[in-house]
Coordinates of C-alpha atoms and ligand atoms in Angstrom, one line a residue:
X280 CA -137.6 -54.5 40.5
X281 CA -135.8 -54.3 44.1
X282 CA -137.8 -55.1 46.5
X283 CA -137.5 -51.6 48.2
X284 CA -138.0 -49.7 44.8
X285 CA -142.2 -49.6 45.2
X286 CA -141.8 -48.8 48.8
X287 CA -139.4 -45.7 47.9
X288 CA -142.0 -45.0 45.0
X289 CA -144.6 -44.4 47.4
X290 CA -142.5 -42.0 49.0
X291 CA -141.5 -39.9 46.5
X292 CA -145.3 -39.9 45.0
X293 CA -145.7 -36.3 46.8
X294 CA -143.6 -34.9 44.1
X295 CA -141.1 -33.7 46.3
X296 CA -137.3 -34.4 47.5
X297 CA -136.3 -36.8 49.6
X298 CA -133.0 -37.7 50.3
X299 CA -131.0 -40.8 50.2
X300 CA -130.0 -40.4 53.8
X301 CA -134.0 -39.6 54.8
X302 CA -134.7 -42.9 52.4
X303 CA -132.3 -44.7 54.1
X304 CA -133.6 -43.8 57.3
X305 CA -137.3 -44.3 56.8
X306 CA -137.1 -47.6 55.8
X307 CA -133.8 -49.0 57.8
X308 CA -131.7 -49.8 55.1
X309 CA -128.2 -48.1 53.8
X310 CA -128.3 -45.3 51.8
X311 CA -126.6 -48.1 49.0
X312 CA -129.6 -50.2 49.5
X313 CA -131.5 -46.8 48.9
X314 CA -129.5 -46.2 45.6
X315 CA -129.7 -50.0 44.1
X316 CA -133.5 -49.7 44.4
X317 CA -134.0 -46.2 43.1
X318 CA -131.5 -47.6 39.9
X319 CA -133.7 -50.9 39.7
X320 CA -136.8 -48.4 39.4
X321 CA -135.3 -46.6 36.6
X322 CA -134.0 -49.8 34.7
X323 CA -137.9 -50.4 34.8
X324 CA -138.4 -47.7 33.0
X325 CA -139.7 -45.0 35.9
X326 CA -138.1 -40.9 35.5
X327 CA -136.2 -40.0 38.5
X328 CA -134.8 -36.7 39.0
X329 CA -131.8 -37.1 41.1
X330 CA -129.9 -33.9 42.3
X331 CA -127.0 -33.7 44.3
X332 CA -127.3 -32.2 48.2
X333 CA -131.6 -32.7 47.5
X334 CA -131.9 -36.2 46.7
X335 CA -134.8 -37.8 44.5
X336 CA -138.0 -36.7 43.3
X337 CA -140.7 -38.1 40.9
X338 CA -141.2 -35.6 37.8
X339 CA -144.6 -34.9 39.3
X340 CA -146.8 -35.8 42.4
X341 CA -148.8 -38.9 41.3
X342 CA -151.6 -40.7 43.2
X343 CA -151.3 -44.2 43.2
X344 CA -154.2 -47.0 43.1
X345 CA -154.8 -48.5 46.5
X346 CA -157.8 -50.8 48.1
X347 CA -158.1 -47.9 50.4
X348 CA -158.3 -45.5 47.6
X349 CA -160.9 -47.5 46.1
X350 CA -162.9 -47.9 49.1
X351 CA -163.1 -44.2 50.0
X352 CA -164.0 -43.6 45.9
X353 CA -167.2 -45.6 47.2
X354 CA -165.8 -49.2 44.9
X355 CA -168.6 -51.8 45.5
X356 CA -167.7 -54.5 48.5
X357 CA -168.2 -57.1 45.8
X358 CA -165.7 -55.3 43.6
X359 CA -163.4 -54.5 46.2
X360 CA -163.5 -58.6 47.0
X361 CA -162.4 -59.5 43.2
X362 CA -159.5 -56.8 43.0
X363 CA -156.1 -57.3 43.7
X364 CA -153.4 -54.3 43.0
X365 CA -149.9 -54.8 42.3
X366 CA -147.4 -52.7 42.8
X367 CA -145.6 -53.7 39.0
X368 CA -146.5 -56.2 36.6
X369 CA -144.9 -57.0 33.6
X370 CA -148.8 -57.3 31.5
X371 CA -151.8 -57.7 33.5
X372 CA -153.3 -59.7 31.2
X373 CA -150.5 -62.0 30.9
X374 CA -150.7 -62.2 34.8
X375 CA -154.5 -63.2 34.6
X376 CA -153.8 -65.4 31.6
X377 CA -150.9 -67.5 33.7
X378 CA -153.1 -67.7 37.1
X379 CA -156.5 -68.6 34.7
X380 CA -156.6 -72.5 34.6
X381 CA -160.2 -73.6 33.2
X382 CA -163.2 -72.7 35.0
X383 CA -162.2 -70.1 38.3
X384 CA -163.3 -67.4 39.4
X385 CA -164.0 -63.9 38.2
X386 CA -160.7 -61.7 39.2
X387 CA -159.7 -58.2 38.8
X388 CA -155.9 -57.5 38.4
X389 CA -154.4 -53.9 38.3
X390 CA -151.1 -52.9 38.9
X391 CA -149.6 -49.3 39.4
X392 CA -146.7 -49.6 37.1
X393 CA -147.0 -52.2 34.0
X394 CA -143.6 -52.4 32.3
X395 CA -144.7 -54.5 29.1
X396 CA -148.2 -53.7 28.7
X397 CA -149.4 -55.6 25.6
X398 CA -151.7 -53.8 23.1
X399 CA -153.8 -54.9 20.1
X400 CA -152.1 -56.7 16.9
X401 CA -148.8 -57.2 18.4
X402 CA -148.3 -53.4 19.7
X403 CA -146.7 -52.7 23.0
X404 CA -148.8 -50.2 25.4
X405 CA -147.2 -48.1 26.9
X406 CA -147.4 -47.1 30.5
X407 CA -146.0 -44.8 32.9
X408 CA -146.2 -44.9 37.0
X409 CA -149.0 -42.2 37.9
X410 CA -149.6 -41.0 34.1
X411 CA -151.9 -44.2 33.2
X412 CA -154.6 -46.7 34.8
X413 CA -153.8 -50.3 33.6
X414 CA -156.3 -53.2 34.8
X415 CA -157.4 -56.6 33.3
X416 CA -160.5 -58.5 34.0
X417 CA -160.9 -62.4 33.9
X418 CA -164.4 -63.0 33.2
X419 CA -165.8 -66.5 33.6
X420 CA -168.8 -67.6 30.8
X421 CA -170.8 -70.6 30.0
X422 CA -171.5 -70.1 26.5
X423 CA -168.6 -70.9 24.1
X424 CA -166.1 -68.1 22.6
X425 CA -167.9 -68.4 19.3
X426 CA -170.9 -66.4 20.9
X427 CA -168.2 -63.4 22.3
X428 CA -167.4 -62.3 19.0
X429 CA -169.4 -59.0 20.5
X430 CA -168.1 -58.5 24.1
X431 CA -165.0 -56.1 23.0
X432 CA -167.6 -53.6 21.8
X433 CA -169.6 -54.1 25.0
X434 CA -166.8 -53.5 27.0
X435 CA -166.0 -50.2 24.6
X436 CA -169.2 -49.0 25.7
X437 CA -169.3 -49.5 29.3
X438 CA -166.4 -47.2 29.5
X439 CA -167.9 -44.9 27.7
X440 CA -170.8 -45.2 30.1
X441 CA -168.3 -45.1 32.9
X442 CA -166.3 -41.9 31.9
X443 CA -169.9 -40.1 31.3
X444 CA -170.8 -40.6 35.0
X445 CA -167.5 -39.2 35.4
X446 CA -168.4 -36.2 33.5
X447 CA -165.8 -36.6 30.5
X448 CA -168.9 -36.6 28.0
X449 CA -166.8 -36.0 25.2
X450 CA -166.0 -39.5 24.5
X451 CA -166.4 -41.8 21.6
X452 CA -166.3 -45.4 20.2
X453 CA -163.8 -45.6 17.6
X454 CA -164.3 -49.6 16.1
X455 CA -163.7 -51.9 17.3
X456 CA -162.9 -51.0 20.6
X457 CA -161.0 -48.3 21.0
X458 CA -162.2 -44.8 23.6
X459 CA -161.3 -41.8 21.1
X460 CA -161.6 -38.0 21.2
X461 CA -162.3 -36.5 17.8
X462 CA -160.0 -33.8 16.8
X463 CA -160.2 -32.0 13.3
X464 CA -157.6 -33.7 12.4
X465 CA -159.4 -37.1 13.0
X466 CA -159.4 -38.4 16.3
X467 CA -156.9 -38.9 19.8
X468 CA -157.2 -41.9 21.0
X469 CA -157.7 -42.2 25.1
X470 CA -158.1 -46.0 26.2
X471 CA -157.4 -49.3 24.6
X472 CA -159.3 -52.9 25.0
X473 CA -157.2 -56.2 24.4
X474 CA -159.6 -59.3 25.2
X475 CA -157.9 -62.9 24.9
X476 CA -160.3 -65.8 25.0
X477 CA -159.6 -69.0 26.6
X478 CA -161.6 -72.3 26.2
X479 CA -164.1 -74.3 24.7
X480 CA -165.9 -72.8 21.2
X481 CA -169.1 -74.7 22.6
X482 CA -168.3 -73.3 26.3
X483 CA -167.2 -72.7 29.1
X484 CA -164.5 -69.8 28.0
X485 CA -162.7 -67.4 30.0
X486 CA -162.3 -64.4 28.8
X487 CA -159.0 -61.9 30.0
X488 CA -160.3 -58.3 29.3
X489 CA -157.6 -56.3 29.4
X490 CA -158.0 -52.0 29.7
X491 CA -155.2 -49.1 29.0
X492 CA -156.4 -45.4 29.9
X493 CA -154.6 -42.4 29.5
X494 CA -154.7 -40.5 32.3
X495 CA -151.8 -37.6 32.5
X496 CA -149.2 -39.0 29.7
X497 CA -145.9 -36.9 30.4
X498 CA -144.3 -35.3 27.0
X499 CA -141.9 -38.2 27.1
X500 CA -144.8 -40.5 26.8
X501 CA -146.4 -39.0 24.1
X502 CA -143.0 -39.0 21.8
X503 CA -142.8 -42.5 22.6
X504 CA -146.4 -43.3 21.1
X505 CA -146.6 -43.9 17.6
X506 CA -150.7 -42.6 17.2
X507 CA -152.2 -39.3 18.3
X508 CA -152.7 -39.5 22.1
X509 CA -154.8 -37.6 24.6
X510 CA -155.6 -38.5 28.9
X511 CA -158.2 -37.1 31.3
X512 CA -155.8 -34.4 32.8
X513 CA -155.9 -32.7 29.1
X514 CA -160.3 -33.3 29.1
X515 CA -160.8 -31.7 32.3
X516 CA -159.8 -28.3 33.6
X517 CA -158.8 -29.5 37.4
X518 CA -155.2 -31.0 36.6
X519 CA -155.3 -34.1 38.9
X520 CA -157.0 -37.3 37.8
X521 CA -157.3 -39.6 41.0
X522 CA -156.5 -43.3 39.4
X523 CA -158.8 -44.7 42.4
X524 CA -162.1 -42.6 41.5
X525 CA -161.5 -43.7 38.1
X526 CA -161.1 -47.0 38.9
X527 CA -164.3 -47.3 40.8
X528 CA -166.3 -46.0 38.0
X529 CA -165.2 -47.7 35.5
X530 CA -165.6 -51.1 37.2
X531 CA -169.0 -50.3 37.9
X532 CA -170.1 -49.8 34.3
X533 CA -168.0 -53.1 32.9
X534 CA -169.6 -55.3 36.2
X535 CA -173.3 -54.2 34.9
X536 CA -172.1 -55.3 31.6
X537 CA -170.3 -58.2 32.1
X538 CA -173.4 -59.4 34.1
X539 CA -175.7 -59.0 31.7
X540 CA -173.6 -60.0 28.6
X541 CA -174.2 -63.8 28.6
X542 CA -177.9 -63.5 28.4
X543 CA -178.1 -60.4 26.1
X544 CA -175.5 -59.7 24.5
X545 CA -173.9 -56.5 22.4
X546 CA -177.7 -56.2 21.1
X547 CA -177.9 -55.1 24.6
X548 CA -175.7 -52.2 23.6
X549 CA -176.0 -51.5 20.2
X550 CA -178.0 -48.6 20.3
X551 CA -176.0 -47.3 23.0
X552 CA -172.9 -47.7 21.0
X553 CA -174.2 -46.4 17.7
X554 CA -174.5 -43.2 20.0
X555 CA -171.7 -42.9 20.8
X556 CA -169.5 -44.1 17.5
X557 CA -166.8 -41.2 16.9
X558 CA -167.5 -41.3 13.5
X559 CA -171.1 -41.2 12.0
X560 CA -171.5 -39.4 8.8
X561 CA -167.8 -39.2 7.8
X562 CA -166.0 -41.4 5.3
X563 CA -164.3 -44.0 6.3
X564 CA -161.0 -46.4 5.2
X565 CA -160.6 -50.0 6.2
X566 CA -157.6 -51.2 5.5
X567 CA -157.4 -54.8 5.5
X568 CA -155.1 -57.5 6.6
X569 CA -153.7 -58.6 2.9
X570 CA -153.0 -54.7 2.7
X571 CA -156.1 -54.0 0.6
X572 CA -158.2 -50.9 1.5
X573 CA -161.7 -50.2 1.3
X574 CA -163.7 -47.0 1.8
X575 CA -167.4 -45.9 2.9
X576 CA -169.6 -44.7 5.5
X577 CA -171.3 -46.2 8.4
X578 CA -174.4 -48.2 7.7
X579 CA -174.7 -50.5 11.3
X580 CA -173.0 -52.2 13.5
X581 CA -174.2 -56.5 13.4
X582 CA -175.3 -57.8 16.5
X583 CA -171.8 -60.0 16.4
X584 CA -170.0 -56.6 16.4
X585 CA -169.3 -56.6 12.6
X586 CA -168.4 -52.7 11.3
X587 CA -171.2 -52.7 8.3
X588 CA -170.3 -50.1 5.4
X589 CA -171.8 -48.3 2.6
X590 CA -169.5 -48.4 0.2
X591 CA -169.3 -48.1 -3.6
X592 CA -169.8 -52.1 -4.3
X593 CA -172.7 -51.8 -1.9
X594 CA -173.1 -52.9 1.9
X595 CA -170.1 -55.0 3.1
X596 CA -169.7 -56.3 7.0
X597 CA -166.6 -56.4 8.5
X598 CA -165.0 -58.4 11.2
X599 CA -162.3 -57.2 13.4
X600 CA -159.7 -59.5 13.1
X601 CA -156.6 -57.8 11.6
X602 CA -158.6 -54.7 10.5
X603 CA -157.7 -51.3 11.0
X604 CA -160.2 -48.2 10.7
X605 CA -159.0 -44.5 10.0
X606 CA -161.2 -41.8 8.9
X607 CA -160.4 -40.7 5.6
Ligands
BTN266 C1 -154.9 -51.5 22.3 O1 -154.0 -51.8 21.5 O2 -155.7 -50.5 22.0 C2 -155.2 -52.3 23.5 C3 -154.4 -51.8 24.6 C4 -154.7 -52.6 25.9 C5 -153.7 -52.3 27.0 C6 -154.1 -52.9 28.3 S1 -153.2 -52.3 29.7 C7 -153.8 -53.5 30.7 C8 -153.8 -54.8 29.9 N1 -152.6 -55.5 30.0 C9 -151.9 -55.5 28.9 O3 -150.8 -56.0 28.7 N2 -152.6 -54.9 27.9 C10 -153.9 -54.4 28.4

């Protein structure tokens, strides 16, 4: 993006108009300058109303994620020391994943706009400016990746923890790792987990925890999704979702988790996430990676993370891999 396009993104995040002329002003440039960034904006994928004798204006006033923002939501001063926010990324977790170079340091990358956010078995995530919070965490352990096999459900569960102290109590684990409402129909999916693991099977491994959630998807958004969708704007009756309070409680819960994982690991949370599983009682199809599908109900979860179902050859386990779960 132009260099100028961010800076001109922060201006119009009010939701009002701003001219070209007032652009160019404001920041000392020509009103071309102004027009090359605001087209190097949209080429990136962000909706800008332009109208003649007004100027620009964002579809909505958005708040955007800054360190100040995150220190007046009350973010930890350890937290706020391992955070760094970008204005655009192409994939926070690709970012981690290029900076990670064997054993470093724990980091937190977030960005306000994420133009090819990756999700789970080869799916893009999609991401607008202001509609959606988009971080990744590179997490440093000394036991091997072999003994991680149970950190993506963790992490599924300290978001749950986090968005309860938020006050969205409504919801759920969806396996492996997914933050669903359910619906009648089935369920809406809120927040996605992609975790990449780097390293040694016997250890150290660094592990890139990447995190997508919804917060106020536009209608455009949604048609572009290909699953049923919900955010926080459509959980909550105040309309406004502040990206930074969010943020900040979020990172709380995974930090607890994250600290405690290596010595306890998802038995830690297993009870916790049984809780809080969206689908308990209901019958459930697994449909396999060589296309095969498989149906039953929920007997456990294993202490690796394994889905473990009742079904009509008896009790089977499951491992993520290239599984997908739907409620049938
Ligand atoms: C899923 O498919 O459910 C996982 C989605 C994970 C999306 C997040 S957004 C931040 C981080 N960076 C990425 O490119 N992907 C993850």
């Amino acid at each position: 993006m132009h260099k100028l396009s961010f800076p001109i993104l922060e201006a119009l995040s009010d939701g009002q108009f701003h001219s070209g002329e007032q652009l160019a002003q404001r920041f000392n440039v020509s009103r071309a300058t102004v027009f090359n960034a605001i087209q190097s904006a949209e080429a990136a994928g962000v909706r800008i109303y332009s109208v003649r004798g007004k100027g620009y204006q964002l579809p909505q006033a958005i708040t955007l994620l800054s360190l100040e923002g995150l220190t007046t939501a009350g973010l930890s001063p350890t937290l706020v020391s391992m955070i760094e926010i970008h204005p655009v990324l192409d994939s926070t977790n690709q970012f981690l994943r290029e900076q990670l170079t064997g054993v470093g340091q724990n980091r937190i990358i977030a960005c306000n706009l994420q133009t090819a956010g990756r999700g789970r078995r080869g799916r893009q995530w999609q991401a607008q400016l202001g509609e959606s919070l988009t971080f990744s965490i590179g997490w440093q352990f000394q036991c091997g990746a072999a003994e991680l096999s149970g950190l993506s459900l963790s992490v599924g569960a300290a978001l749950i923890r986090g968005l309860h102290r938020l006050g969205f109590s409504q919801t759920a684990l969806k396996w492996p790792n997914d933050i669903v409402i359910n619906t009648p129909q089935g369920y809406d999916k809120l927040a996605g987990i992609l975790i990449e693991l780097q390293g040694d099977m016997e250890g150290p491994s660094q592990a890139i925890i990447g995190i997508g959630l919804n917060l106020n998807l536009s209608k455009q958004t949604r048609v572009n999704i290909d699953q049923p969708v919900t955010d926080l704007a459509s959980l909550q009756t105040q309309n406004t979702v502040d990206p930074n309070t969010v943020l900040t409680h979020l990172l709380h819960a995974l930090l607890d988790t994250l600290q405690g994982y290596e010595s306890n690991g998802f038995a830690a949370d297993k009870e916790f996430w049984l809780k809080n599983n969206a689908f308990s009682n209901q019958s459930l199809k697994l449909i396999l990676s060589n296309g095969s599908q498989v149906t039953g109900t929920l007997h456990d979860i294993s202490e690796d993370g394994a889905l473990v179902l009742n079904t009509e050859a008896g009790i089977k386990s499951f491992h993520a891999g290239e599984i997908s779960l739907r409620t049938s």
